[in-house]
Coordinates of C-alpha atoms and ligand atoms in Angstrom, one line a residue:
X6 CA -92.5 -83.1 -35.7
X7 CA -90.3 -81.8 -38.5
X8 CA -86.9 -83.3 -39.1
X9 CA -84.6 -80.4 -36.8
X10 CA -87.1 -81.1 -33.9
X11 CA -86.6 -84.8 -34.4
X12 CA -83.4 -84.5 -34.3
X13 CA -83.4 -82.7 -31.2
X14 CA -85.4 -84.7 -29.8
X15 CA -83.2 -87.8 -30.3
X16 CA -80.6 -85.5 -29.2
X17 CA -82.2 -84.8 -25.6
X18 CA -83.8 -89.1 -25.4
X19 CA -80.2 -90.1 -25.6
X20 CA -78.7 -88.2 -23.6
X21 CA -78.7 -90.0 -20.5
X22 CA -75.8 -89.1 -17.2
X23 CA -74.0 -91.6 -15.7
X24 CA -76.2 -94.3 -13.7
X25 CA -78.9 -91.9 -13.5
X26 CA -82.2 -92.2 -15.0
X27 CA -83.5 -88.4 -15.7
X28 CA -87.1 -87.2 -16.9
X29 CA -87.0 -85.2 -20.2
X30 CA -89.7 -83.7 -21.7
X31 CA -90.6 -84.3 -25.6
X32 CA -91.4 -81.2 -28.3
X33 CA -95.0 -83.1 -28.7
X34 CA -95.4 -82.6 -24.3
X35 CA -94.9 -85.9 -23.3
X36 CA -92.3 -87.1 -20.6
X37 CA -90.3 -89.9 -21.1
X38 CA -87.3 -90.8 -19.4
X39 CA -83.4 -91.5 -20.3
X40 CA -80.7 -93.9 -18.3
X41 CA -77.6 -94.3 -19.2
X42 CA -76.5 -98.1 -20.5
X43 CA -75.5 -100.2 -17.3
X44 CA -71.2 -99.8 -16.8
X45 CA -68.9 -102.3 -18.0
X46 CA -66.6 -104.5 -16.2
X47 CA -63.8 -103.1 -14.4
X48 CA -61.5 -104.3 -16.7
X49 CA -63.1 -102.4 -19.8
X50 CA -64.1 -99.7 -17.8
X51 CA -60.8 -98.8 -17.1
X52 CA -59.6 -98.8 -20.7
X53 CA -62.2 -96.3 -21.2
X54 CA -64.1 -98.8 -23.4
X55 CA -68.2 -98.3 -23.0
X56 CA -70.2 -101.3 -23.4
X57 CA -73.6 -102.5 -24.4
X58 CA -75.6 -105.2 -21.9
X59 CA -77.5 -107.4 -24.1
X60 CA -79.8 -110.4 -23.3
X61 CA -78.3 -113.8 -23.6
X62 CA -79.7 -117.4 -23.6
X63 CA -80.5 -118.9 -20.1
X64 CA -80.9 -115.4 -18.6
X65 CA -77.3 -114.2 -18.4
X66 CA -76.4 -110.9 -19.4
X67 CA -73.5 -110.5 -22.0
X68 CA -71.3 -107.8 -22.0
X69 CA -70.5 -106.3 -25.9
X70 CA -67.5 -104.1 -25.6
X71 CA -68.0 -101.3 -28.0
X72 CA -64.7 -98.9 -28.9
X73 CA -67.1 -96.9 -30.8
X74 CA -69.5 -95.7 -28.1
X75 CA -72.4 -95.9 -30.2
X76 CA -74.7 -98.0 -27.7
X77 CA -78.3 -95.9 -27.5
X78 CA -78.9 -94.9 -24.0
X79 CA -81.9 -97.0 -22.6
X80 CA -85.1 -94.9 -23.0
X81 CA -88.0 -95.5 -20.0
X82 CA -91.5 -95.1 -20.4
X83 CA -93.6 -92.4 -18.6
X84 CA -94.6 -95.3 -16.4
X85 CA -91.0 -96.2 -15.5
X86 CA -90.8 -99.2 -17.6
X87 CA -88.3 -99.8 -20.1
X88 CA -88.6 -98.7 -23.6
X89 CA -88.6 -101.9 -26.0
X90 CA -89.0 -101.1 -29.5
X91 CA -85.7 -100.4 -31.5
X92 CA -87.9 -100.4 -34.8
X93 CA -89.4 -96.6 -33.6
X94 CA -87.8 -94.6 -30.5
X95 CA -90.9 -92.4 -28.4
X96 CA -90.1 -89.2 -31.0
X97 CA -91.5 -91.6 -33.8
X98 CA -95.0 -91.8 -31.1
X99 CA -98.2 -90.2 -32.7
X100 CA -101.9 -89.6 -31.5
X101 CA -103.4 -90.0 -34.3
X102 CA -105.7 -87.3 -36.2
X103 CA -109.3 -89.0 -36.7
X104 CA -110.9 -85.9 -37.7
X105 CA -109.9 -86.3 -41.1
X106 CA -111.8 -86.1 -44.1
X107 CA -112.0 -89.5 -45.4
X108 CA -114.3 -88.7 -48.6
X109 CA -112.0 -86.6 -50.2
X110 CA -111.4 -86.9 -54.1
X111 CA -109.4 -86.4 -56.7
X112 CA -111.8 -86.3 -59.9
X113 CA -109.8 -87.2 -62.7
X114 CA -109.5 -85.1 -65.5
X115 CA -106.8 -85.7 -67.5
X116 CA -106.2 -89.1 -69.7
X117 CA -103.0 -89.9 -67.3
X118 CA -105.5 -89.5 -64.8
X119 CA -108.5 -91.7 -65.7
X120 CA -106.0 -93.9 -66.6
X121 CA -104.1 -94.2 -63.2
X122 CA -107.5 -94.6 -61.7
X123 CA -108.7 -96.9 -63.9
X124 CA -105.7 -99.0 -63.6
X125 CA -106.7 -98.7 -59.4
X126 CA -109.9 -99.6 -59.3
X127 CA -109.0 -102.9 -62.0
X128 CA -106.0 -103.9 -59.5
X129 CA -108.8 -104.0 -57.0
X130 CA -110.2 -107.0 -59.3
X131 CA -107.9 -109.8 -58.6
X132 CA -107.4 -107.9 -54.7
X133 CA -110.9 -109.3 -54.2
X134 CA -110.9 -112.3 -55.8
X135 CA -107.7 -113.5 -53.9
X136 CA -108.6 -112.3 -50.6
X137 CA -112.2 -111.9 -50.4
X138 CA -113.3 -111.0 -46.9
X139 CA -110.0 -111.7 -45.2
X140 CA -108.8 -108.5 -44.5
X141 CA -106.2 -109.3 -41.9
X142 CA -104.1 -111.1 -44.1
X143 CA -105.2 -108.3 -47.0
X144 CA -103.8 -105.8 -45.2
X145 CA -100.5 -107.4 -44.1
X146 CA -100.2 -107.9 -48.1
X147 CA -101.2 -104.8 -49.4
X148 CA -99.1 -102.9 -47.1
X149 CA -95.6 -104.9 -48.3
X150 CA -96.6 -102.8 -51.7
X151 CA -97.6 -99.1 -49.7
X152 CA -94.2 -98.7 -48.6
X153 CA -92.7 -98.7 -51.5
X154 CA -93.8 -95.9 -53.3
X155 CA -92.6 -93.3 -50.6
X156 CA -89.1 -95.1 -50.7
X157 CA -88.9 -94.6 -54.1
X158 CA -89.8 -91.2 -54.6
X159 CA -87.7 -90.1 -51.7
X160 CA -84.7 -91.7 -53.4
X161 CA -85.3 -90.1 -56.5
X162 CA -85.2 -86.6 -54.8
X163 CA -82.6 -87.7 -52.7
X164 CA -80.6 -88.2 -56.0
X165 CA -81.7 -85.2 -57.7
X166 CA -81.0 -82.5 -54.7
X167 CA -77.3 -84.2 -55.2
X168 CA -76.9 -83.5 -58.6
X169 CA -78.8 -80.5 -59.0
X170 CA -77.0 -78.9 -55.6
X171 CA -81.0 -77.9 -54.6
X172 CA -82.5 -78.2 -51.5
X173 CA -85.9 -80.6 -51.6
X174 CA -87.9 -78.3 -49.4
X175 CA -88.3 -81.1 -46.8
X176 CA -90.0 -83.6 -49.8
X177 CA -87.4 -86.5 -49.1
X178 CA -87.7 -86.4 -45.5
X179 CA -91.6 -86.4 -45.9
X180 CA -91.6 -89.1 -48.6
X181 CA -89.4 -91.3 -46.6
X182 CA -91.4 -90.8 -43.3
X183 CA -94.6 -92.3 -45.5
X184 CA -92.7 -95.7 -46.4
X185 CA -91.4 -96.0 -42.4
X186 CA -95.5 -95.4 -41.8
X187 CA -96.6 -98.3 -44.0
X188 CA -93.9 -100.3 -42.8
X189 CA -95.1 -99.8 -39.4
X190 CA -98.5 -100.7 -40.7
X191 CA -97.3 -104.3 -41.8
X192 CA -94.8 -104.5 -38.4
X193 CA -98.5 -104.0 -37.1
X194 CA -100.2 -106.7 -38.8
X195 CA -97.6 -109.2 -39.1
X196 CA -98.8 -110.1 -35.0
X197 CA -102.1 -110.7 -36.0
X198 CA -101.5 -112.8 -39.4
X199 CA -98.4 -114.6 -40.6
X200 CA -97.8 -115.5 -44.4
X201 CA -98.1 -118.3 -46.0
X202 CA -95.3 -119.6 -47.8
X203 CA -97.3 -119.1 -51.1
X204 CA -98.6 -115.3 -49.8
X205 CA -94.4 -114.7 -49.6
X206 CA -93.6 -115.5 -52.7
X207 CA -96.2 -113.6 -54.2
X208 CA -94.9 -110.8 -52.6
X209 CA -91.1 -111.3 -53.6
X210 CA -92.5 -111.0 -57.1
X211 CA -95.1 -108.2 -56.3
X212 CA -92.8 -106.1 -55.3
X213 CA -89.8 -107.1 -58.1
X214 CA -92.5 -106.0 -60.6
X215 CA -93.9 -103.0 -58.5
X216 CA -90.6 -101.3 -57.6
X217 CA -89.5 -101.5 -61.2
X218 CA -92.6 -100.1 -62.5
X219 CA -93.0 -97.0 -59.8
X220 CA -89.4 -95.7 -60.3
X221 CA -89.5 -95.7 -64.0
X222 CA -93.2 -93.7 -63.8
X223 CA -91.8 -91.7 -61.1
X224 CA -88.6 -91.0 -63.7
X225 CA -90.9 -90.3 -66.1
X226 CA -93.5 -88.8 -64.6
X227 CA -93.6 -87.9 -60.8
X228 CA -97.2 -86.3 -61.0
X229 CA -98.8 -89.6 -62.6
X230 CA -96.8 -91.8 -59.6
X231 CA -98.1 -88.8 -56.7
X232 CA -101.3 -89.3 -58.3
X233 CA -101.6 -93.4 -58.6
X234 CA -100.5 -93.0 -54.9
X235 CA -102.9 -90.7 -54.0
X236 CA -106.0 -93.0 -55.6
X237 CA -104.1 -96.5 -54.5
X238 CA -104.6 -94.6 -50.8
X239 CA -108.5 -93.9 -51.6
X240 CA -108.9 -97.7 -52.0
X241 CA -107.0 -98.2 -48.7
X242 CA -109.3 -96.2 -47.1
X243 CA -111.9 -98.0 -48.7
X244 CA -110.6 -101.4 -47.9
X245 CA -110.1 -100.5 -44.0
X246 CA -113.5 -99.1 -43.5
X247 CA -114.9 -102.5 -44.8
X248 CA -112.4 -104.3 -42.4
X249 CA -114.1 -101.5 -39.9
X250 CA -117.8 -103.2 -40.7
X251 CA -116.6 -106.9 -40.7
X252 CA -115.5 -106.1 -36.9
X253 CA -118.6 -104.4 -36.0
X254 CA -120.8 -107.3 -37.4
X255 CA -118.5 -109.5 -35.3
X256 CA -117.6 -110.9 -38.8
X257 CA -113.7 -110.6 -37.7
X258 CA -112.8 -111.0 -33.8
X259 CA -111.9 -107.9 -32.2
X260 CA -109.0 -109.0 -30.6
X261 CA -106.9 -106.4 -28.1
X262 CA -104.4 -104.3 -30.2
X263 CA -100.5 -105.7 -30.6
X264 CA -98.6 -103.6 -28.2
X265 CA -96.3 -102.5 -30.9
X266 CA -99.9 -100.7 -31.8
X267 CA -100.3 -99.8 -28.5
X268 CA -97.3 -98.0 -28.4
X269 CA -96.9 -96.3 -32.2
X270 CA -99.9 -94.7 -31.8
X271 CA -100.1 -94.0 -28.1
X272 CA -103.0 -96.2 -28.1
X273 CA -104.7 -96.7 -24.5
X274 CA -103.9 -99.8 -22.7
X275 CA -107.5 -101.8 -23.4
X276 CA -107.1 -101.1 -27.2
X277 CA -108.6 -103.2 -29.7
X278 CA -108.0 -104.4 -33.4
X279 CA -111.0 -101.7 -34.3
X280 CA -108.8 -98.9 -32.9
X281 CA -105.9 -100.1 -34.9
X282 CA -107.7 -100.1 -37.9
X283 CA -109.2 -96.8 -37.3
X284 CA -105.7 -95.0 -37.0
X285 CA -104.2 -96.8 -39.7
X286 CA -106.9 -95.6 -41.9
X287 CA -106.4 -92.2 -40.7
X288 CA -102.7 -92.4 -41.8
X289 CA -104.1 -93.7 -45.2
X290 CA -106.4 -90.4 -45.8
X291 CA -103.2 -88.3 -44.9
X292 CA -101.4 -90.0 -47.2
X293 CA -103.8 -89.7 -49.4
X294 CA -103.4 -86.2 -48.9
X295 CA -99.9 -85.6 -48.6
X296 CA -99.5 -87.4 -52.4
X297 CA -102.2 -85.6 -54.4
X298 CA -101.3 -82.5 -53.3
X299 CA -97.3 -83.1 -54.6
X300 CA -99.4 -84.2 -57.9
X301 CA -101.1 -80.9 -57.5
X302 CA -97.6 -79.1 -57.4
X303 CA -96.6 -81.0 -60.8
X304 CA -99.8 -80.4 -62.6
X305 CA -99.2 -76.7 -62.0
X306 CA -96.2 -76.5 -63.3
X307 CA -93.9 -76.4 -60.5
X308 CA -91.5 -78.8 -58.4
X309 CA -91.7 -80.2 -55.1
X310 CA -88.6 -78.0 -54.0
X311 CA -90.8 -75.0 -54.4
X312 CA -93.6 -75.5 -51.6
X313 CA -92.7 -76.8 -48.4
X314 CA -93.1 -80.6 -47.8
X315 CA -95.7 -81.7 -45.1
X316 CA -93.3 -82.7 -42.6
X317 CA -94.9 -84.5 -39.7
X318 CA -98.8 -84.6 -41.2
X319 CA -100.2 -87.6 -39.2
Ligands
FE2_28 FE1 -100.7 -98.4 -44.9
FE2_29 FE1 -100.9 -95.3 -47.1

């Protein structure tokens, strides 16, 4: 879904009438429905204030006056139950696409090139060494670094179609929508492993270090950082379809899918870890993609702005 259809979209979710829930149909075909947040009390009500009902402890409802009238509608489900995630909205909702390449390959040619994936393939080293076989907890840790890259390189571009006056071609909105995938990815596996105090503070300093390092290489070089990306997502791919093997072998319980799962990836109700781990490896290879091609771009000469992003490739 490319950003104007999105915003459409969000446009057409929100829009519910007074006290009446109504069907609208999504750009992607499915249904989903729209109601309008419950009224206030007369006394706001009459001043024309709208309000926003919100849980409160011991099962009353409290009432948040808002001047502003920025309370999101309340979205329903296709099955008439309410919509619970605030973290994504249904226009966010994917199927994933699992007829995707996964052996694809960059061979490296240049010396930034061997180098990047020689620095890869060494980071996978200590990776190993620290998590072995544990890959729930390896890929709740590894994806608190994937979504940084994409946030990075968005806000570069965001900054640079400021002070250029250039359009970016649809590159930041495509960049950004990669970190908001990963970060899904760890929403994901933060219900099936929590950190330990120890795994946190690795990953304060993890990403202190990481952050620092991407945005100067991407300042420096933004087809070297496309190009790390695109061989750190080969080794994601890798490291999933191992976590795929350990739950075939019954190595790792295959445990039914989180529903935040259930519902980013319009996963069927009986899901399981495996199908999880499936789609999210799916979003790896398109990532995967997505970044060596914008290396590709560089290498030829030419800037992202130039060729049109790949908005909405899932
Ligand atoms: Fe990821
Ligand atoms: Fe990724």
């Amino acid at each position: 879904m490319n950003g104007a259809t999105s915003r459409l979209a969000r446009r057409v979710f929100s829009a519910g009438s007074a006290g009446i829930a109504a069907a609208r149909r999504a750009p992607n075909g499915s249904t989903w429905l729209s109601a309008s947040p419950r009224l206030l009390s007369t006394a706001a009500s009459a001043g024309g204030v709208r309000g926003e009902v919100t849980a409160a402890p011991h099962g009353e409802e409290k009432t948040v006056a808002s001047y502003w009238g920025v309370a999101p509608a309340k979205l329903l489900k296709e099955d008439g139950t309410e919509w619970k995630w605030n973290c994504f909205k249904p226009w966010d909702t994917y199927s994933s696409d699992l007829s995707i390449d996964l052996k694809k390959h960059h061979v490296p040619t240049t010396l930034g090139e061997k180098m990047a994936l020689g620095l890869v393939k060494a980071l996978r080293v200590p990776t190993d060494i620290f998590f072995n076989r544990r890959y729930g907890c390896r890929a709740m840790m590894l994806e608190t670094v994937a979504a940084v890259p994409g946030m990075v390189g968005g806000l570069v571009l965001h900054l640079q179609s400021l002070r250029r006056f250039e359009q970016s071609c649809g590159w930041i909105r495509a960049l950004l929508d990669e970190a908001e995938n990963e970060r899904m990815h760890l929403m994901t596996f933060m219900e099936l492993a929590k950190p330990r105090w120890y795994e946190r503070t690795l990953v304060v300093a993890v990403q202190g270090v990481f952050f620092n390092v991407y945005f100067a290489t991407y300042l420096l070089s933004p087809k070297l950082a496309h190009r790390m990306v695109g061989y750190l997502e080969e080794e994601a791919i890798h490291s999933y379809t191992e976590f795929l093997k350990d739950l075939e072998a019954g190595e790792i319980e295959n445990v039914p899918a989180p529903a935040i799962a259930i519902d980013y990836w319009r996963l069927p109700a009986g899901a399981t870890l495996k199908d999880v781990v499936t789609v999210v490896r799916a979003d790896e290879a398109h990532h995967r993609d997505v970044n060596h091609f914008a290396s590709d771009i560089h290498y030829q000469g030419r800037e992202l702005r130039e060729l049109p992003a790949p908005v909405g490739y899932h």
